[in-house]
Amino acid sequence: MDFYDIFVAIENSPIGTWVRNSSHGLPLINAAHIIAVAMVFGTIFVVDLRLLGLQARNRAFTRVASDLLKWTWAGFALAVVTGLLLFAANATTFYSNTQFWFKMGALALAGINMFVFEFLTIRNVEEWDTDATPPVAARISGLLSIGLWCTVIVFGRWIGYTKGWNFSAPSEIDLDNLFFGAITAIQNFQIA
Amino acid sequence: MESFANWLSGTELSLLIQSTLWVIPAVQCVHIIAIGVLFGSVLMIDLRVLGAVSADQPVSAVNRRFAPWFWTALCVLAATGILLTIGEPRRELLSFSFWAKMSLIAIGVLVALAFQWHLRSSRARWEGVSPASGGTKTIAVGVIVVWLLVIVMGRLIAFDPQFWGSLSGLYTG
């Protein structure tokens, strides 16, 4: 069984089939995924702004983190569950969707950024916990986190325009290759 | 509404958005990021009223920290939302989810304004860290639910006729 066969098996599983064919389930799971995204980004953003020294400057970093990160994780758990359900519904489509893999890549990088922060940067947190502006390493972590999570959101949204769900995209556009499709469309337009 | 949507989709700005492929996805990305900021600030203020976060800080301090983000995100959402509506008038204006979402936003904004006014008029009450009353806590839960439903309705716009059937103005049977 190679890699692609696993995707086929997931798509054909009872749960994948159910999500794919449900008229109300898929939209609601999709909506829950957006709620999860809002929770993750809305809360991690506040922690990142504290790391950048832009928000809550007079409040200890560990306080801000302990207030917010549990909600980030709750949101992330919801995002994983709803994301897996959405993935199961159309696993083979995602397999051949470039934006999906870019999104997973950006997620992995956000994860690495978090591990570096949690295991290295935070080691001497007591030295800078109450500093209005944390050290450079912490600020870089915060900036990377905001950038990577925005990238995850952008690719996530982009999947919707490249996997053939979009009802409003003009029919002459190659949905699996939006960027190059757009360039071709512009070239055709200029030739015409 | 249908004639207005048709008129709007024929305007120059709408045609420009329709013919520039990346505008709608790009504006949607900004919209979703702003949803994150707005929902994050709603969570922090309302969870503080509930006593679930920052219990060592007065409600007024948490509000001062997050209310500007709420209003800024709301403005970004309104601006990007208007662009999306101009770009795809029929998809938005004829859908049931869109109007349900607008009604819920109206409620959310009115409650937010009332809350800000209340914080100002009874400042002393909220400068301390004593717990909020049961009624206030109920409102805080209600506010979180309203904004959750706003997000749900926003996402359901894309599935409107499929989800709502004949309730949707886009339903074709």
GROMACS .gro file of N, CA and C in nm, chain A residues 22-24 27-28 30-31 34-35 38-39 41-42 45-46 49 55-56 59 63 67-68 71 150 153-154 157 161 167-168 170 173 182, chain B residues 21 24-25 28-29 32-33 35-37 39-40 43-44 47 52-54 56-57 65-66 69 88 148 151-152 155-156 158-159 162-163:
model
  198
   22SER      N    1  -2.300   1.482   0.315
   22SER     CA    2  -2.398   1.545   0.402
   22SER      C    3  -2.423   1.689   0.357
   23SER      N    4  -2.550   1.725   0.346
   23SER     CA    5  -2.582   1.861   0.301
   23SER      C    6  -2.562   1.962   0.413
   24HIS      N    7  -2.575   1.921   0.539
   24HIS     CA    8  -2.561   2.013   0.652
   24HIS      C    9  -2.435   1.990   0.733
   27PRO      N   10  -2.100   2.180   0.578
   27PRO     CA   11  -2.097   2.325   0.605
   27PRO      C   12  -2.074   2.356   0.754
   28LEU      N   13  -2.138   2.279   0.843
   28LEU     CA   14  -2.124   2.308   0.986
   28LEU      C   15  -1.983   2.274   1.035
   30ASN      N   16  -1.721   2.283   0.849
   30ASN     CA   17  -1.643   2.392   0.791
   30ASN      C   18  -1.651   2.517   0.878
   31ALA      N   19  -1.772   2.551   0.923
   31ALA     CA   20  -1.791   2.669   1.008
   31ALA      C   21  -1.716   2.652   1.141
   34ILE      N   22  -1.359   2.732   1.100
   34ILE     CA   23  -1.330   2.876   1.101
   34ILE      C   24  -1.333   2.930   1.244
   35ILE      N   25  -1.427   2.883   1.325
   35ILE     CA   26  -1.429   2.923   1.467
   35ILE      C   27  -1.296   2.884   1.532
   38ALA      N   28  -1.026   3.115   1.423
   38ALA     CA   29  -1.038   3.244   1.492
   38ALA      C   30  -0.985   3.234   1.635
   39MET      N   31  -1.015   3.122   1.702
   39MET     CA   32  -0.965   3.103   1.839
   39MET      C   33  -0.814   3.095   1.842
   41PHE      N   34  -0.586   3.192   1.609
   41PHE     CA   35  -0.516   3.314   1.568
   41PHE      C   36  -0.544   3.428   1.665
   42GLY      N   37  -0.669   3.444   1.706
   42GLY     CA   38  -0.706   3.554   1.795
   42GLY      C   39  -0.630   3.551   1.927
   45PHE      N   40  -0.215   3.557   1.864
   45PHE     CA   41  -0.180   3.693   1.821
   45PHE      C   42  -0.151   3.782   1.942
   46VAL      N   43  -0.232   3.769   2.047
   46VAL     CA   44  -0.214   3.851   2.166
   46VAL      C   45  -0.082   3.814   2.236
   49LEU      N   46   0.202   3.950   2.029
   49LEU     CA   47   0.217   4.096   2.046
   49LEU      C   48   0.288   4.127   2.177
   55GLN      N   49   0.207   4.493   2.326
   55GLN     CA   50   0.081   4.488   2.399
   55GLN      C   51   0.108   4.443   2.542
   56ALA      N   52   0.023   4.490   2.635
   56ALA     CA   53   0.031   4.443   2.773
   56ALA      C   54   0.174   4.452   2.826
   59ARG      N   55   0.250   4.383   3.186
   59ARG     CA   56   0.205   4.256   3.242
   59ARG      C   57   0.307   4.149   3.208
   63ARG      N   58   0.222   3.554   3.256
   63ARG     CA   59   0.081   3.575   3.291
   63ARG      C   60  -0.005   3.578   3.166
   67ASP      N   61  -0.285   3.298   3.055
   67ASP     CA   62  -0.424   3.338   3.030
   67ASP      C   63  -0.473   3.287   2.896
   68LEU      N   64  -0.384   3.295   2.797
   68LEU     CA   65  -0.430   3.278   2.659
   68LEU      C   66  -0.404   3.142   2.597
   71TRP      N   67  -0.653   2.861   2.560
   71TRP     CA   68  -0.758   2.882   2.460
   71TRP      C   69  -0.704   2.856   2.320
  150CYS      N   70  -0.062   3.354   0.972
  150CYS     CA   71  -0.128   3.422   0.861
  150CYS      C   72  -0.110   3.342   0.733
  153ILE      N   73  -0.348   3.056   0.726
  153ILE     CA   74  -0.483   3.102   0.694
  153ILE      C   75  -0.496   3.130   0.543
  154VAL      N   76  -0.394   3.197   0.488
  154VAL     CA   77  -0.399   3.232   0.345
  154VAL      C   78  -0.404   3.105   0.259
  157ARG      N   79  -0.743   2.932   0.294
  157ARG     CA   80  -0.847   2.995   0.213
  157ARG      C   81  -0.826   2.964   0.065
  161TYR      N   82  -1.024   2.777  -0.332
  161TYR     CA   83  -1.032   2.828  -0.469
  161TYR      C   84  -0.957   2.740  -0.567
  167PHE      N   85  -1.810   2.806  -0.635
  167PHE     CA   86  -1.919   2.809  -0.733
  167PHE      C   87  -1.910   2.931  -0.823
  168SER      N   88  -1.835   3.033  -0.778
  168SER     CA   89  -1.843   3.160  -0.850
  168SER      C   90  -1.722   3.185  -0.940
  170PRO      N   91  -1.493   3.193  -1.254
  170PRO     CA   92  -1.526   3.182  -1.397
  170PRO      C   93  -1.485   3.045  -1.451
  173ILE      N   94  -1.134   2.934  -1.597
  173ILE     CA   95  -1.015   2.930  -1.513
  173ILE      C   96  -0.987   2.788  -1.467
  182ALA      N   97  -0.471   3.218  -1.391
  182ALA     CA   98  -0.495   3.363  -1.398
  182ALA      C   99  -0.402   3.427  -1.499
  213LEU      N  100  -0.910   3.817  -1.055
  213LEU     CA  101  -0.934   3.690  -0.988
  213LEU      C  102  -0.889   3.683  -0.843
  216ILE      N  103  -1.106   3.860  -0.455
  216ILE     CA  104  -1.197   3.797  -0.358
  216ILE      C  105  -1.121   3.706  -0.261
  217PRO      N  106  -1.037   3.611  -0.309
  217PRO     CA  107  -0.962   3.529  -0.213
  217PRO      C  108  -0.873   3.611  -0.120
  220GLN      N  109  -1.083   3.791   0.133
  220GLN     CA  110  -1.135   3.692   0.229
  220GLN      C  111  -1.029   3.656   0.332
  221CYS      N  112  -0.903   3.647   0.289
  221CYS     CA  113  -0.795   3.615   0.384
  221CYS      C  114  -0.785   3.724   0.492
  224ILE      N  115  -1.073   3.690   0.729
  224ILE     CA  116  -1.061   3.581   0.827
  224ILE      C  117  -0.961   3.617   0.937
  225ILE      N  118  -0.849   3.680   0.898
  225ILE     CA  119  -0.751   3.721   0.999
  225ILE      C  120  -0.815   3.821   1.096
  227ILE      N  121  -1.130   3.839   1.164
  227ILE     CA  122  -1.224   3.761   1.247
  227ILE      C  123  -1.150   3.705   1.368
  228GLY      N  124  -1.029   3.655   1.344
  228GLY     CA  125  -0.948   3.603   1.453
  228GLY      C  126  -0.921   3.709   1.559
  229VAL      N  127  -0.883   3.829   1.513
  229VAL     CA  128  -0.853   3.938   1.607
  229VAL      C  129  -0.978   3.977   1.684
  231PHE      N  130  -1.258   3.801   1.736
  231PHE     CA  131  -1.306   3.694   1.824
  231PHE      C  132  -1.212   3.677   1.944
  232GLY      N  133  -1.082   3.691   1.920
  232GLY     CA  134  -0.987   3.684   2.031
  232GLY      C  135  -1.015   3.791   2.136
  235LEU      N  136  -1.336   3.709   2.323
  235LEU     CA  137  -1.312   3.602   2.420
  235LEU      C  138  -1.245   3.656   2.546
  236MET      N  139  -1.139   3.738   2.527
  236MET     CA  140  -1.064   3.785   2.643
  236MET      C  141  -1.148   3.873   2.735
  239LEU      N  142  -1.448   3.642   2.874
  239LEU     CA  143  -1.399   3.541   2.968
  239LEU      C  144  -1.351   3.608   3.097
  244ALA      N  145  -1.281   3.374   3.402
  244ALA     CA  146  -1.204   3.258   3.355
  244ALA      C  147  -1.061   3.293   3.314
  245VAL      N  148  -1.034   3.420   3.282
  245VAL     CA  149  -0.896   3.462   3.252
  245VAL      C  150  -0.865   3.594   3.325
  246SER      N  151  -0.736   3.621   3.344
  246SER     CA  152  -0.689   3.747   3.403
  246SER      C  153  -0.767   3.787   3.528
  248ASP      N  154  -0.681   3.829   3.811
  248ASP     CA  155  -0.607   3.920   3.899
  248ASP      C  156  -0.617   4.065   3.853
  249GLN      N  157  -0.675   4.087   3.734
  249GLN     CA  158  -0.684   4.223   3.681
  249GLN      C  159  -0.830   4.266   3.675
  257ARG      N  160  -0.734   4.703   2.729
  257ARG     CA  161  -0.635   4.635   2.649
  257ARG      C  162  -0.695   4.582   2.518
  258PHE      N  163  -0.816   4.529   2.526
  258PHE     CA  164  -0.870   4.457   2.410
  258PHE      C  165  -0.976   4.531   2.330
  261TRP      N  166  -0.873   4.668   1.992
  261TRP     CA  167  -0.858   4.564   1.891
  261TRP      C  168  -0.994   4.522   1.836
  280GLU      N  169  -1.943   4.025  -0.516
  280GLU     CA  170  -2.035   3.914  -0.542
  280GLU      C  171  -2.173   3.945  -0.485
  340LEU      N  172  -1.995   3.365   1.783
  340LEU     CA  173  -1.976   3.232   1.724
  340LEU      C  174  -2.074   3.210   1.609
  343ILE      N  175  -1.980   3.391   1.294
  343ILE     CA  176  -1.880   3.317   1.215
  343ILE      C  177  -1.947   3.204   1.138
  344VAL      N  178  -2.037   3.131   1.206
  344VAL     CA  179  -2.106   3.019   1.140
  344VAL      C  180  -2.185   3.070   1.020
  347ARG      N  181  -1.967   3.159   0.727
  347ARG     CA  182  -1.918   3.044   0.652
  347ARG      C  183  -2.031   2.981   0.569
  348LEU      N  184  -2.154   2.985   0.624
  348LEU     CA  185  -2.266   2.920   0.556
  348LEU      C  186  -2.310   2.994   0.430
  350ALA      N  187  -2.145   3.043   0.179
  350ALA     CA  188  -2.095   2.965   0.066
  350ALA      C  189  -2.183   2.842   0.038
  351PHE      N  190  -2.262   2.801   0.135
  351PHE     CA  191  -2.344   2.680   0.120
  351PHE      C  192  -2.493   2.713   0.126
  354GLN      N  193  -2.789   2.505  -0.044
  354GLN     CA  194  -2.773   2.367   0.001
  354GLN      C  195  -2.816   2.353   0.146
  355PHE      N  196  -2.782   2.454   0.228
  355PHE     CA  197  -2.806   2.442   0.372
  355PHE      C  198  -2.949   2.483   0.411
   0.00000   0.00000   0.00000
